[in-house]
Short mmCIF file of C-alpha atoms in Angstrom, two decimals:
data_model
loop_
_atom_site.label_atom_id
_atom_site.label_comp_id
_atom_site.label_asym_id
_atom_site.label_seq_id
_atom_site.Cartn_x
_atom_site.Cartn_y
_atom_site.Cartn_z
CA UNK L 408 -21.32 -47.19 -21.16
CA UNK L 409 -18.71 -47.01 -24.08
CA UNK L 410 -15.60 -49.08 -23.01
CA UNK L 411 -12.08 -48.49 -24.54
CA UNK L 412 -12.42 -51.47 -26.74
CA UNK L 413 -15.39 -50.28 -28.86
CA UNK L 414 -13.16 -47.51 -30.87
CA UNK L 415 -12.81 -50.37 -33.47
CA UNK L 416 -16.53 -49.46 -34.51
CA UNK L 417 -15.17 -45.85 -35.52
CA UNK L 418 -14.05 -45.90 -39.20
CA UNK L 419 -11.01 -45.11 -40.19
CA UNK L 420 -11.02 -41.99 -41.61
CA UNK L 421 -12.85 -40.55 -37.98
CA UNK L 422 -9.85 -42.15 -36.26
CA UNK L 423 -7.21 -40.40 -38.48
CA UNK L 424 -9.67 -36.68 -38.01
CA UNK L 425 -9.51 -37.19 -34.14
CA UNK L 426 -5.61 -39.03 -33.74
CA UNK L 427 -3.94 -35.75 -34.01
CA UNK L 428 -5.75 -33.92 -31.43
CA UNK L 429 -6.38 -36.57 -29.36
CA UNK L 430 -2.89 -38.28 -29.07
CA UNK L 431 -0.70 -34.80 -28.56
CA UNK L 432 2.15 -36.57 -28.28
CA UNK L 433 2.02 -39.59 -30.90
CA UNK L 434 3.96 -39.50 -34.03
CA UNK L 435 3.10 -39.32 -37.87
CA UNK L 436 4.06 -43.40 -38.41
CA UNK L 437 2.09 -44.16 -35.48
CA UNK L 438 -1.71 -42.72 -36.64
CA UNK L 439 -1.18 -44.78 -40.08
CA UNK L 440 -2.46 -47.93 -39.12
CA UNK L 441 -6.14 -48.66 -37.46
CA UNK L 442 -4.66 -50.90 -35.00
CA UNK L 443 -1.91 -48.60 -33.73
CA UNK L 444 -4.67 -45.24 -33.13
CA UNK L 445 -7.27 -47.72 -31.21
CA UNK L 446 -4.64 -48.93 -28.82
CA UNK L 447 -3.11 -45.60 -28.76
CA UNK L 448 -6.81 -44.20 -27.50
CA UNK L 449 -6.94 -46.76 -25.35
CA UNK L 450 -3.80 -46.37 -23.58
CA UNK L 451 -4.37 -42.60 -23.39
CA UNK L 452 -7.51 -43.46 -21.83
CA UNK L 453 -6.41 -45.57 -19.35
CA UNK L 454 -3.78 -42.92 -17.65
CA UNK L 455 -5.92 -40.18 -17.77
CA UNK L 456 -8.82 -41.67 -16.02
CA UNK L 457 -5.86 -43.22 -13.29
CA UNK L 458 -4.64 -39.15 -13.24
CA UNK L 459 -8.23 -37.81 -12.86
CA UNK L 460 -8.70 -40.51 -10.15
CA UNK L 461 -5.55 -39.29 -8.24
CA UNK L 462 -6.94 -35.97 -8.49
CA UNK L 463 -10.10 -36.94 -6.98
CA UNK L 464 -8.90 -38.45 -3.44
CA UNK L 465 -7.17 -36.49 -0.68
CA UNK L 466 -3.71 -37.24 0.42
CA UNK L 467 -5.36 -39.70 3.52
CA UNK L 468 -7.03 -42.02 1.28
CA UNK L 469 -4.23 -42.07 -1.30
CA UNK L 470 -1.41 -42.76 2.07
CA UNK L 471 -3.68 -45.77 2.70
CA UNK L 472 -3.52 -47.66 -0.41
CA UNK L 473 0.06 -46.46 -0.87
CA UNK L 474 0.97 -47.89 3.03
CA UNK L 475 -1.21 -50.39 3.23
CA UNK L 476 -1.88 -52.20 -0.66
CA UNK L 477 1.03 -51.15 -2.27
CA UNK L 478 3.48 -51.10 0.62
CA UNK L 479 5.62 -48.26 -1.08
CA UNK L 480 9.24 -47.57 0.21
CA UNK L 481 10.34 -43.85 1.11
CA UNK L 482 13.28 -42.32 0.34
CA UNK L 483 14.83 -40.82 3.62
CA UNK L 484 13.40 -37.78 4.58
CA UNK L 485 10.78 -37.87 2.73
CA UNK L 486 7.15 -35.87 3.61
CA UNK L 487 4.49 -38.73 3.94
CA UNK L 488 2.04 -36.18 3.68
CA UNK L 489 2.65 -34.77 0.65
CA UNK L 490 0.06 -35.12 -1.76
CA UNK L 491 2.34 -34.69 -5.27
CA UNK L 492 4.16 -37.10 -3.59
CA UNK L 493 1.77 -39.76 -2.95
CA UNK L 494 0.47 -39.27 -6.08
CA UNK L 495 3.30 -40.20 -8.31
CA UNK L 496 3.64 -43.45 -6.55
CA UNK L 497 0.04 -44.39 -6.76
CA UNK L 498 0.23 -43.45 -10.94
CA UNK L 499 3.74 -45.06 -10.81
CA UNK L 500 1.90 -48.48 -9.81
CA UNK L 501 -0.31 -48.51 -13.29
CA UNK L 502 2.95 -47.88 -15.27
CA UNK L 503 3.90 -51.97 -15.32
CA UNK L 504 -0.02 -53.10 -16.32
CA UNK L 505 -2.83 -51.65 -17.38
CA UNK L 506 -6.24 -50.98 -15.40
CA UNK L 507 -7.82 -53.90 -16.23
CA UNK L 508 -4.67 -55.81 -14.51
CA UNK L 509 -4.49 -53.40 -11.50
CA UNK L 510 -8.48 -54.21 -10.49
CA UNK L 511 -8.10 -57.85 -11.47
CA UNK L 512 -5.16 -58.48 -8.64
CA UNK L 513 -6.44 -56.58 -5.87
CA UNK L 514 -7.90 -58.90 -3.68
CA UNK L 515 -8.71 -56.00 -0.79
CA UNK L 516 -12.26 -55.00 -0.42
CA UNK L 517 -11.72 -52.27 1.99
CA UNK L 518 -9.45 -50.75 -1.29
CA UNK L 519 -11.73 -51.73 -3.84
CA UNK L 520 -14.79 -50.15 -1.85
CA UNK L 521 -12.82 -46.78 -1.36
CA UNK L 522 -11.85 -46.33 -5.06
CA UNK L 523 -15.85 -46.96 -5.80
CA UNK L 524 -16.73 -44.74 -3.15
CA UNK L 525 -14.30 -41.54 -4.64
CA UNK L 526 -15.53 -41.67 -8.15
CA UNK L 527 -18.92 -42.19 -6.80
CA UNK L 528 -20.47 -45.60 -7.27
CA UNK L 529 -22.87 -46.83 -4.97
CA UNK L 530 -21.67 -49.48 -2.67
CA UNK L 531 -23.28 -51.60 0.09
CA UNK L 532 -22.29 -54.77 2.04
CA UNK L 533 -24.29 -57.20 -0.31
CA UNK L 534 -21.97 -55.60 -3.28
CA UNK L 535 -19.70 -58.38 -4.34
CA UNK L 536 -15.69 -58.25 -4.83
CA UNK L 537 -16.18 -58.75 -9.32
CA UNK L 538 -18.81 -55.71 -9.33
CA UNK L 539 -16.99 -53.67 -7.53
CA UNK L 540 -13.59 -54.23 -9.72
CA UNK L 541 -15.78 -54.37 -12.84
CA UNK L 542 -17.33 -50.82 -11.63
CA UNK L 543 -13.86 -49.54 -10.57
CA UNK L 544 -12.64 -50.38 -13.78
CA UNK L 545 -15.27 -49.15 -16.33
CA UNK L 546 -15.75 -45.72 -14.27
CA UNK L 547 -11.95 -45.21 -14.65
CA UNK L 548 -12.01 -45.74 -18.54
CA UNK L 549 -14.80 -43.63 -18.51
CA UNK L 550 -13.22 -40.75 -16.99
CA UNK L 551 -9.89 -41.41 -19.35
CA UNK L 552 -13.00 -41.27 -22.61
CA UNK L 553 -14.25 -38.51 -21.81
CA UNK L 554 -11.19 -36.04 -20.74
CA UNK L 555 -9.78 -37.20 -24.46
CA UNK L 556 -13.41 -36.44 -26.28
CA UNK L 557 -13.20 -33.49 -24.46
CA UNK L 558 -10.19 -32.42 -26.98
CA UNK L 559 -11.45 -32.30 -29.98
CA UNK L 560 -14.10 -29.99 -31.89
CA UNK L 561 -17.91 -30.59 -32.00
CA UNK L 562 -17.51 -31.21 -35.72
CA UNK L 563 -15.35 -34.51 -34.92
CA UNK L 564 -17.59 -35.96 -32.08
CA UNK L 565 -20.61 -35.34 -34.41
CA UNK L 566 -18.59 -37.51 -36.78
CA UNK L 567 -18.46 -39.98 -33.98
CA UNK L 568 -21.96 -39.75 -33.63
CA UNK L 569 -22.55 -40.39 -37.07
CA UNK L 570 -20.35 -43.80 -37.75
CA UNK L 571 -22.18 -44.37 -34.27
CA UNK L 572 -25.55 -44.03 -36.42
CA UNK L 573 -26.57 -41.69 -33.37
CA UNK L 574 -29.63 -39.73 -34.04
CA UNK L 575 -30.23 -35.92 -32.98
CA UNK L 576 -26.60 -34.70 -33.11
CA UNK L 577 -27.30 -32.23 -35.62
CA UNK L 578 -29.24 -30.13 -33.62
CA UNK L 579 -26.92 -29.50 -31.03
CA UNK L 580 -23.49 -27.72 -30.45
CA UNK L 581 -22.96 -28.54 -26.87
CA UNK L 582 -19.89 -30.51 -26.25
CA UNK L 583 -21.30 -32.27 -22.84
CA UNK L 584 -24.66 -33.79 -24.72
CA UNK L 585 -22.48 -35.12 -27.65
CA UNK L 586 -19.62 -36.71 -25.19
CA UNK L 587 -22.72 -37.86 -22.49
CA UNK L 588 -24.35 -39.54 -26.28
CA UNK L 589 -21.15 -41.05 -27.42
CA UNK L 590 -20.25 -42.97 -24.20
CA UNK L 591 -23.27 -43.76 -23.38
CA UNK L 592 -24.60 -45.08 -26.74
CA UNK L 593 -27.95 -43.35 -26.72
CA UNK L 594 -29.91 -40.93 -29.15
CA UNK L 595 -29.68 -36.48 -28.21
CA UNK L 596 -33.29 -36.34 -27.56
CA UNK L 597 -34.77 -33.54 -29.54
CA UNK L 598 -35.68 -29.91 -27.10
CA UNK L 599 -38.81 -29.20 -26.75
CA UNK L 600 -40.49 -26.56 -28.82
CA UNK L 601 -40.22 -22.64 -26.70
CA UNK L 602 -43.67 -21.37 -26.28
CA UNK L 603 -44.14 -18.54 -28.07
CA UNK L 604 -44.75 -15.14 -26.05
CA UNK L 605 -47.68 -13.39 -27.21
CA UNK L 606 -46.93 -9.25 -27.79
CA UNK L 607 -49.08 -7.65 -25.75
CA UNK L 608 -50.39 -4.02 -25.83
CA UNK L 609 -47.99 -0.97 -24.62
CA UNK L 610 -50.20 0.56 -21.55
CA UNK L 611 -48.68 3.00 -19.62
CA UNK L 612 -46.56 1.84 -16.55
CA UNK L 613 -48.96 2.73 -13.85
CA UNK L 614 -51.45 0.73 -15.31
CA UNK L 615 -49.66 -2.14 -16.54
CA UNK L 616 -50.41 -4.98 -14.27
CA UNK L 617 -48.41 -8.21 -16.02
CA UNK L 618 -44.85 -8.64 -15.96
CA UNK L 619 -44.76 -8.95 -20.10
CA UNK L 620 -46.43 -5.31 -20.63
CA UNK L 621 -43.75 -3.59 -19.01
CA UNK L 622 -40.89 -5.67 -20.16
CA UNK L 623 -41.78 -5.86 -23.75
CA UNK L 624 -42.30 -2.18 -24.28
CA UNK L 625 -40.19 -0.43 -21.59
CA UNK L 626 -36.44 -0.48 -21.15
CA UNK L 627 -34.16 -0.14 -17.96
CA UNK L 628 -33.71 3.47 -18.19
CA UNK L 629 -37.47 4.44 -18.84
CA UNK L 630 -38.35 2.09 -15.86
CA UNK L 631 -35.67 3.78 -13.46
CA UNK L 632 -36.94 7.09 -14.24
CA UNK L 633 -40.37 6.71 -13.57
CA UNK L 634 -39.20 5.03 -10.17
CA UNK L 635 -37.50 8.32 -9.46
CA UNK L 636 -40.68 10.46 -10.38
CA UNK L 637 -42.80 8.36 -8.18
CA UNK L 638 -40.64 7.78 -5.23
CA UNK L 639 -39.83 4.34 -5.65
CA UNK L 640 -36.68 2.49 -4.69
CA UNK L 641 -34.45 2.53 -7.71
CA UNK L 642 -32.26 -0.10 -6.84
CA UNK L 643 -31.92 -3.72 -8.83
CA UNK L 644 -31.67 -5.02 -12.44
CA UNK L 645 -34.78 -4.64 -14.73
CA UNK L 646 -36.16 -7.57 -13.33
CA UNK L 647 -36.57 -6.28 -10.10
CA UNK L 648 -37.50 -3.06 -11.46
CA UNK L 649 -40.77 -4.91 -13.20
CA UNK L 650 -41.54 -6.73 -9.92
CA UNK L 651 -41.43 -3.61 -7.83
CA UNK L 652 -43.31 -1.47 -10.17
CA UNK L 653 -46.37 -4.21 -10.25
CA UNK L 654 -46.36 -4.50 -6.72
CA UNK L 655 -47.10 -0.85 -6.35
CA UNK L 656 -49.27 -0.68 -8.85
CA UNK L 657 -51.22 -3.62 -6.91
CA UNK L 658 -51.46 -1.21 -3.59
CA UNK L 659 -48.11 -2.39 -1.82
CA UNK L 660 -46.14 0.82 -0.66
CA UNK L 661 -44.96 -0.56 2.27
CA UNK L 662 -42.34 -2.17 0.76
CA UNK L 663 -41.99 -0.37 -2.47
CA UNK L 664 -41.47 3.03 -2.01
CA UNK L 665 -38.74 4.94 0.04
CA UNK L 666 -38.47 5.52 3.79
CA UNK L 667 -39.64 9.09 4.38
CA UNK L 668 -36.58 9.46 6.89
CA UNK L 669 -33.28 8.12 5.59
CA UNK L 670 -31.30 5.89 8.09
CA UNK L 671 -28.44 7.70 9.56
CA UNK L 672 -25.17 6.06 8.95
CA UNK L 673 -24.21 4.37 11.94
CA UNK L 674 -20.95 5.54 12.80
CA UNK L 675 -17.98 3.05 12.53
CA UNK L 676 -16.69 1.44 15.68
CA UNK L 677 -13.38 3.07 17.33
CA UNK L 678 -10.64 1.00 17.12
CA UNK L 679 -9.02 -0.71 20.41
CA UNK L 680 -6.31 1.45 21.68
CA UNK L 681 -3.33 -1.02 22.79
CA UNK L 682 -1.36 -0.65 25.26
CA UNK L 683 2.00 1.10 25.07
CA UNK L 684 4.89 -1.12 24.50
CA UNK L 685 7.16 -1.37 27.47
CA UNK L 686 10.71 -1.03 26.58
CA UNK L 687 13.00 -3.84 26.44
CA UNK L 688 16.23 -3.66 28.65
CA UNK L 689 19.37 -3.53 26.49
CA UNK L 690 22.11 -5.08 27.89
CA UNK L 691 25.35 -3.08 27.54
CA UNK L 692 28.28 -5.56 25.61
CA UNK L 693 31.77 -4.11 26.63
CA UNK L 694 32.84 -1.58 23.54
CA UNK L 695 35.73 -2.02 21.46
CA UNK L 696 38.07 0.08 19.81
CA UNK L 697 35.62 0.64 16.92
CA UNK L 698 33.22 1.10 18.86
CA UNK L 699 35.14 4.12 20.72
CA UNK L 700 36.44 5.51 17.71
CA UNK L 701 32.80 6.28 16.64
CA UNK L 702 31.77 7.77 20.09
CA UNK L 703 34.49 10.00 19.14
CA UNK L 704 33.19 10.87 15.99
CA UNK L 705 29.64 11.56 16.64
CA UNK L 706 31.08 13.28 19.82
CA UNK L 707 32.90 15.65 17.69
CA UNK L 708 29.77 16.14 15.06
CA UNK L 709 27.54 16.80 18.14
CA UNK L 710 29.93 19.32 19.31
CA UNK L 711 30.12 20.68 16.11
CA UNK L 712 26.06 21.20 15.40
CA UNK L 713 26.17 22.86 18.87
CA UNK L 714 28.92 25.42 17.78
CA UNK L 715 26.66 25.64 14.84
CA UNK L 716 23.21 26.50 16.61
CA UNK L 717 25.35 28.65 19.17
CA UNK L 718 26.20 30.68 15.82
CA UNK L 719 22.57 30.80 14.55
CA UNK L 720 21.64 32.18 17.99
CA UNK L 721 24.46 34.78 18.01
CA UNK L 722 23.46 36.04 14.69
CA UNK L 723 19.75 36.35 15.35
CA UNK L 724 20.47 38.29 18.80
CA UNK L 725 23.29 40.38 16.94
CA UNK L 726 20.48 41.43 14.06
CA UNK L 727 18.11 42.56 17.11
CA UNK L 728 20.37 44.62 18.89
CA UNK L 729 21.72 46.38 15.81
CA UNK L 730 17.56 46.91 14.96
CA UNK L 731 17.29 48.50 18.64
CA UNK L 732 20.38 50.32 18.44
CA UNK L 733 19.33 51.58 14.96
CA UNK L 734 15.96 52.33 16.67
CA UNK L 735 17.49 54.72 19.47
CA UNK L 736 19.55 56.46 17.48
CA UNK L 737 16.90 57.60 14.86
CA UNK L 738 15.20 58.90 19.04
CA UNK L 739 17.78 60.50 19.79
CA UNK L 740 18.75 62.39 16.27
CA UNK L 741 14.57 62.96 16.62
CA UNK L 742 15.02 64.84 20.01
CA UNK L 743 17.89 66.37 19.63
CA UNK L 744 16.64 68.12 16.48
CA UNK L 745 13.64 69.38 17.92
CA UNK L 746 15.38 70.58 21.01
CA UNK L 747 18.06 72.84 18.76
CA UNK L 748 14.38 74.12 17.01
CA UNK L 749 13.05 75.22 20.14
CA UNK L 750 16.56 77.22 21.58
CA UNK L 751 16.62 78.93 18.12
CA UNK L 752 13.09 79.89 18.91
CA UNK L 753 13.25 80.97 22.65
CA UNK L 754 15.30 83.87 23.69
CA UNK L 755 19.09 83.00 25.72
CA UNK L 756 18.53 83.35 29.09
CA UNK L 757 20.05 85.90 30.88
CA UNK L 758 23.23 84.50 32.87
CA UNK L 759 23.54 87.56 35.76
CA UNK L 760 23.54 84.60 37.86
CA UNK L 761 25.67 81.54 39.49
CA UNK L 762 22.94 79.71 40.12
CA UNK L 763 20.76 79.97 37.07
CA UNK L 764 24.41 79.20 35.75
CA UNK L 765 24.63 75.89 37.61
CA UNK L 766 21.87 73.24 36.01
CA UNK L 767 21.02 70.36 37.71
CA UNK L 768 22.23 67.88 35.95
CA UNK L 769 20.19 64.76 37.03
CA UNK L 770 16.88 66.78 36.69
CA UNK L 771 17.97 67.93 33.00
CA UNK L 772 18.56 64.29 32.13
CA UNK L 773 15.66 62.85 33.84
CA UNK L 774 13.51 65.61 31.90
CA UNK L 775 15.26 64.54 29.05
CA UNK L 776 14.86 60.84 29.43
CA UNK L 777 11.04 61.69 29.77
CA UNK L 778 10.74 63.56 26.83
CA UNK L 779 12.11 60.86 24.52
CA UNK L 780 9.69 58.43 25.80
CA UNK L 781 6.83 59.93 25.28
CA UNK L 782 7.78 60.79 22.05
CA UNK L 783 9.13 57.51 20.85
CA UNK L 784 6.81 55.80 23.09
CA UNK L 785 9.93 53.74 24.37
CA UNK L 786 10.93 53.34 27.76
CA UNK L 787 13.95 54.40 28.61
CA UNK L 788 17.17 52.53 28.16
CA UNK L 789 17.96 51.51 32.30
CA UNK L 790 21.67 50.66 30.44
CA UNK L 791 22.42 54.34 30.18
CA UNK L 792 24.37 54.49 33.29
CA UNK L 793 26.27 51.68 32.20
CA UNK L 794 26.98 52.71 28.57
CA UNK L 795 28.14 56.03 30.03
CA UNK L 796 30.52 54.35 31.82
CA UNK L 797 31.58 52.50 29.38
CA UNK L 798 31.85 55.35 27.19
CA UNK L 799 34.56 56.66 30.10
CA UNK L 800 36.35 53.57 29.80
CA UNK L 801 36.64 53.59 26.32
CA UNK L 802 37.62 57.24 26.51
CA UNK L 803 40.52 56.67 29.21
CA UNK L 804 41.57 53.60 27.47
CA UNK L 805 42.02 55.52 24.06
CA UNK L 806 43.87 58.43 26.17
CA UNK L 807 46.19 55.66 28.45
CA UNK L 808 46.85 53.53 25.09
CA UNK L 809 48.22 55.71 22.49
CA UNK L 810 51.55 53.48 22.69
CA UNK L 811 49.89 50.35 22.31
CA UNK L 812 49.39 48.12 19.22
CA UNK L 813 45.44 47.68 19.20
CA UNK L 814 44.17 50.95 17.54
CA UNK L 815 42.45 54.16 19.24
CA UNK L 816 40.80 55.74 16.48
CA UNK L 817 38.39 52.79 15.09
CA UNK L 818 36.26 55.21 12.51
CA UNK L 819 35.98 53.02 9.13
CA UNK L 820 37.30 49.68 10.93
CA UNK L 821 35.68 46.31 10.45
CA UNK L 822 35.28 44.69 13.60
CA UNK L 823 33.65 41.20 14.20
CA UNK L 824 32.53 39.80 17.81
CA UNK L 825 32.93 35.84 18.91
CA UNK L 826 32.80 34.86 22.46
CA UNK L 827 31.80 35.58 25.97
CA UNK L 828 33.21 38.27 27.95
CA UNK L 829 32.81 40.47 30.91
CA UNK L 830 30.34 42.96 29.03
CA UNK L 831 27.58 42.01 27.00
CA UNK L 832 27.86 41.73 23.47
CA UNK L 833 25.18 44.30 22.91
CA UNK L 834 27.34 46.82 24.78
CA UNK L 835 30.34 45.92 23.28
CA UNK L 836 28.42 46.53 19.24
CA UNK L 837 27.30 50.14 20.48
CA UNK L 838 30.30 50.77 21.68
CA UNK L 839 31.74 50.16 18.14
CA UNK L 840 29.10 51.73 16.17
CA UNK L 841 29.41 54.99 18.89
CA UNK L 842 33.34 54.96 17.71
CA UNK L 843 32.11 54.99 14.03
CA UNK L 844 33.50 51.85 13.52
CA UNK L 845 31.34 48.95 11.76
CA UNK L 846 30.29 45.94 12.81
CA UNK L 847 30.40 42.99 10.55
CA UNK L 848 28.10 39.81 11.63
CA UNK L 849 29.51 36.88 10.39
CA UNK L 850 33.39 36.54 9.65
CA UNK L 851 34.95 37.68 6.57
CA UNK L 852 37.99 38.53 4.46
CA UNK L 853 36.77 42.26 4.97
CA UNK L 854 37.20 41.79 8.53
CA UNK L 855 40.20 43.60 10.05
CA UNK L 856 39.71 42.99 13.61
CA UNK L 857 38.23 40.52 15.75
CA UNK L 858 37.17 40.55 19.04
CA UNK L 859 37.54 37.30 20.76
CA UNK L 860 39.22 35.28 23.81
CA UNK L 861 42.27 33.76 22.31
CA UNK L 862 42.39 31.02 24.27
CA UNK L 863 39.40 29.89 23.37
CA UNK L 864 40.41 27.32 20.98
CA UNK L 865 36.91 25.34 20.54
CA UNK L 866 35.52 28.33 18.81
CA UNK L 867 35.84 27.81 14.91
CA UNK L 868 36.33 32.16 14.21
CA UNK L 869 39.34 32.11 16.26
CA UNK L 870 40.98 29.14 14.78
CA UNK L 871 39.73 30.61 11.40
CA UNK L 872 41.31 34.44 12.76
CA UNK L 873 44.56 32.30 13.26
#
């Protein structure tokens, strides 16, 4: 092995070609002398190998010699088991003297014998205390050499070789046989001479029977194709291809060609349904004032959605009323035109007497009823009675209430409806539309009247009415 001290055999012009890229950090004035570069390398040496040396033991061997050889003093709080850590102080302890001073004071075996065993020297009981410093200490520089070699280009080590007068470095470009030549000290042996492949003949691929005849004349491609054509597993690199094509050819289809019935794909496994969560209790903390004061607020927007979806729900029943109202009235128009068509057609009856005079009402509006069902194929509105009535009240009101404010004649008047009342809202609509009044769904400035409780104050039209 090539020790530190045997860079003064290098000339100096290959010290001055490898200083720069060797010694990152040294300065112009310092790679001017011989002297100066050797001890440089040296130096450079030494506290890589010591790094690379760290880097090779875990943070239990390097706690032992820090504890036990070097009796190292923590700062408070400090993690033990930290390997950064530990390995400062261990490089720390090289920083006063070099390597060769380190190994030459240590006087503990059981150190000594771990630092051979890391870097891994053999070591045995009969191994004395100078061979294993002297092997601790030349594997170290060793490691330092060859990290540093390991920086430059394989033009420079094969000028190494050469002041070396190293045979065989011309014929290699390899980095690890010129560094593994250099610190050893030995000749590159020269490779031995490839044995030429002979070309053989191009045969077709179901008769080719050596690996070269296919390889030689058939590419990837051409091989996976006439896998396809013959059934064979197509899988693998061209390699395999060759193998697998030869082995059929040699009467093996057991494991060449492919299964007749394709494997199923097992189906994947369900996952494991947990069980549900239970629910943690939540304690209730007394409320503050904030706390209140937001109650409050989402009180009131809660209340106010509600008024909102009450709306909604108003409109949509208001729309299908109107449609059914619209419905009957198109019935009744219907019947009543065909009923003037057929008294235009039939003669008057005679009225010689009272009791032809006298109809039956409830029979003539049954019949009637009757009629415009099967004709509109309807049944018949069992609100009649009540919109008659109704119609009475409406009719005596107007009649009692000429002096009052609220209007008896409502033709052409925009009404709107909010509320709950003693009549349905559906009444209350035909009632307006029967007074040829209109009936406006949602509140607006063309409203002229609205029909509401007044006191209702939570409803939004009356405060808006107001």
């Amino acid at each position: 092995q090539m020790s530190a001290v045997q860079f003064n055999k290098l000339s100096r012009k290959t010290l001055e070609k490898l200083a720069p890229q060797a010694l990152p950090g040294a300065s112009e004035k310092d790679l001017k002398s011989k002297s100066t570069i050797v001890s440089l390398l040296k130096t450079e040496a030494e506290i890589v190998g010591v790094k690379e040396l760290a880097f090779m033991m875990n943070h239990l061997e390097l706690r032992e010699i820090c504890d036990n050889y070097l009796k190292v003093e923590y700062k408070e709080g400090a993690n033990k088991k930290n390997k950064m850590m530990l390995t400062k102080r261990f490089m720390e302890s090289f920083e006063v003297v070099c390597v060769a001073d380190w190994i030459k004071k240590c006087k503990d075996r059981n150190v000594l014998e771990l630092l051979n065993n890391v870097m891994g020297l053999p070591v045995s009981k009969k191994t004395t205390m100078e061979e294993l410093k002297e092997n601790a200490k030349e594997q170290i520089c060793l490691f330092g050499e060859t990290v540093v070699f390991h920086r430059l280009t394989v033009p420079q080590l094969r000028s190494i070789c050469e002041d070396m007068n190293l045979n065989g470095y011309e014929g290699t470009s390899s980095k690890r046989i010129l560094i593994e030549a250099i610190t050893t000290g030995t000749d590159i042996p020269e490779r031995a001479p490839t044995k030429k492949v002979a070309v053989t003949k191009k045969k077709p691929i179901a008769k080719a029977t050596k690996y070269q005849e296919l390889f030689q004349h058939y590419s990837a491609a051409d091989l996976l194709d006439w896998c396809k054509e013959n059934s064979l597993k197509t899988s693998g690199t061209k390699k395999v291809l060759i193998e697998r094509i030869l082995a059929f050819n040699g009467g093996d289809t057991e494991n060449t060609l492919l299964p007749m019935f394709p494997r199923k794909a097992s189906a994947k496994p369900k996952k494991a349904s947990l069980p549900p969560k239970k629910a943690k209790k939540v304690e209730v903390e007394p409320e503050d004032e904030s706390m209140e004061d937001e109650e409050s607020l989402q009180e009131e927007k809660s209340a106010e959605e509600e008024s909102a979806q009450e709306q909604s729900e108003q409109s949509e029943q208001e729309q299908s009323a109107q449609e059914q109202s619209e419905q009957e009235q198109s019935a009744q128009e219907q019947s009543e035109q065909e009923q003037s068509a057929q008294e235009q057609e039939e003669p008057a009856p005679e009225e010689s007497e009272e009791n032809k005079e006298e109809v039956d009402e409830e029979a003539q509006k049954a019949a009637f009823d009757a009629e415009r069902a099967l004709r509109t194929n309807e049944p018949v509105d069992e609100n009649e009675d009540e919109e008659s009535n109704l119609d009475i009240e409406l009719s005596q009101s107007t009649s009692a209430e000429k002096d009052n404010d609220y209007p008896t004649d409502i033709k052409g008047l925009v009404f709107s409806v909010y509320g709950d009342f003693s009549r349905s809202k559906k009444e209350i609509v035909a009632a307006i539309e029967k007074g040829n009044g209109i009936y406006s769904k949602s509140l607006t400035k063309k409203t002229q009247y609205l029909v509401c409780n007044p006191e209702d104050t939570k409803n939004k039209a009356v405060v808006a009415a107001k």
